[in-house]
Amino acid sequence: MRNFTCVHDIGPLSEALAKARYVKENPFADAELGRNKTLLMVFFNSSLRTRLSTQKAGLNLGMNVIVLDINHGAWKLETERGVVMDGDKTEHILEAIPVMGSYRDIIGVRSFANFESKEDDYNEVILNQFIKYSGKPVFSMEAATRHPLQSFADLITIEEYKKTAKPKIVLTWAPHPKSLPQAVSNSFAEWINQTGYELVITHPEGYELDPRFVGNARVEYDQDKALAGADFVYAKNWSAYKDPNYGKVINMDRSWTVTTEKMALTNNAYFMHCLPVRRNMIVSDDVIESPQSIVIPEAANRVVSAQTVLKEILLGLK
Ligand code: CP
C-alpha cells in the first residue's frame, strides 16, 4: 500500500482485520521495520487522539516522528494557484509540500472541510496536493470527506464486541452547536457498507449525507424506529451536505440526544462515538458512563488502526 485515504486502499477487510489483530497482540514485533524512517504528521486542525495514537503507532514501529501544526508556528499557507500573494499568507503550499516531502519517508495529513467550497472539499484538494507534490506515501489523519483511521478503529472495535455474525449498526445524527464536517459519518458508512452488516442511518430531514457514502444503508428519519433492535449505536453530529445548506447547522433538535431512554429501545446496544464528544448534546452523561459505552476502547484502537496502516506502507517502501 502506498497511500491510505479510504477503505478501498486497505485491501480485503477480513485480511486487514486479521493484520490489525496481530498488531494488537504483538505491538512491538515490528520495532525494526521503521528504523531510520521518518514519519511527518501535518495538522491543519486540532487533534488529541489522532496526534497521540499515530505518534505512538510510529514509535512502536521504530520510526522517528515529527509533528507540524500548520497554524501554530509555521508560515501561513496559500493553497490557491494563481493568487497574487500580497496578503497575510507567506508561503505557497506548492513549495511547502515538496519541502516537507524532502524531510520524511511517510506523511500523515489532517485537513478538514472548510465549507468555503463544497467542490474543493469533496475533491479533497489539500490531501490530493500532498499526494501529488510530496513524492512520498501519504495517509489521511482525517481529510475533508473521510476519516479512515477512525473508521478502521471503529470496525476493529465492533469486531471485538459483536455478539452476532451480522450485527445491526445504527449511525445516528445528534445535535451540536457548531458546523462539523461529514467526514466521520461518511467514512463510517463507507467502511460498514463493506462488511455486509445491517447499517441504518438516522437523522432529521435536511441532513442527508452524500449518497456515494450512504450506499445501500437504510435511511430512517424516525430515530426511535432506527434504534429498535440495534446492536451498536454510533452517534455523530454532522452539518448539512445538501445545497443550499452545505456546511450549515439547520437544527439542533435536542430530542435526538442519545439518552438512556433511547438506548432502552435497542438490543442492549453498545454506544460508540469517535470523540471528542459534547456531553448532554450528543449523548447523556448516563449513557457515556454506562457499561455499554465503548468509547474508550474504541479510542484505544486508534493506535492499532494507525500501526496496521503504517506497517503496510512501510512494507511497501521495501
Ligand atoms: N477521533 C479523533 O480523530 O479525535 P481527534 O480529533 O482528537 O484526533
Tab-separated table of N, CA and C in Angstrom, residues 13 25 40 189 208 220 230 316:
chain	number	residue	atom	x	y	z
A	13	LEU	N	-11.199	-6.524	3.666
A	13	LEU	CA	-11.348	-6.152	5.082
A	13	LEU	C	-11.008	-7.297	6.021
A	25	GLU	N	-1.985	-7.755	19.248
A	25	GLU	CA	-1.408	-8.771	20.140
A	25	GLU	C	0.118	-8.702	20.196
A	40	LEU	N	6.258	12.128	9.216
A	40	LEU	CA	5.881	13.532	9.438
A	40	LEU	C	4.363	13.613	9.507
A	189	ALA	N	-19.909	5.032	7.314
A	189	ALA	CA	-20.858	4.355	6.413
A	189	ALA	C	-20.103	3.592	5.333
A	208	GLU	N	-29.296	14.759	5.011
A	208	GLU	CA	-28.927	13.620	4.164
A	208	GLU	C	-27.443	13.703	3.793
A	220	GLU	N	-33.454	6.309	7.779
A	220	GLU	CA	-34.693	6.320	8.566
A	220	GLU	C	-34.758	7.672	9.298
A	230	ALA	N	-31.103	-2.346	17.747
A	230	ALA	CA	-29.703	-2.098	17.355
A	230	ALA	C	-28.729	-2.810	18.287
A	316	GLY	N	5.531	-1.519	1.933
A	316	GLY	CA	5.520	-1.105	0.533
A	316	GLY	C	6.751	-0.320	0.123
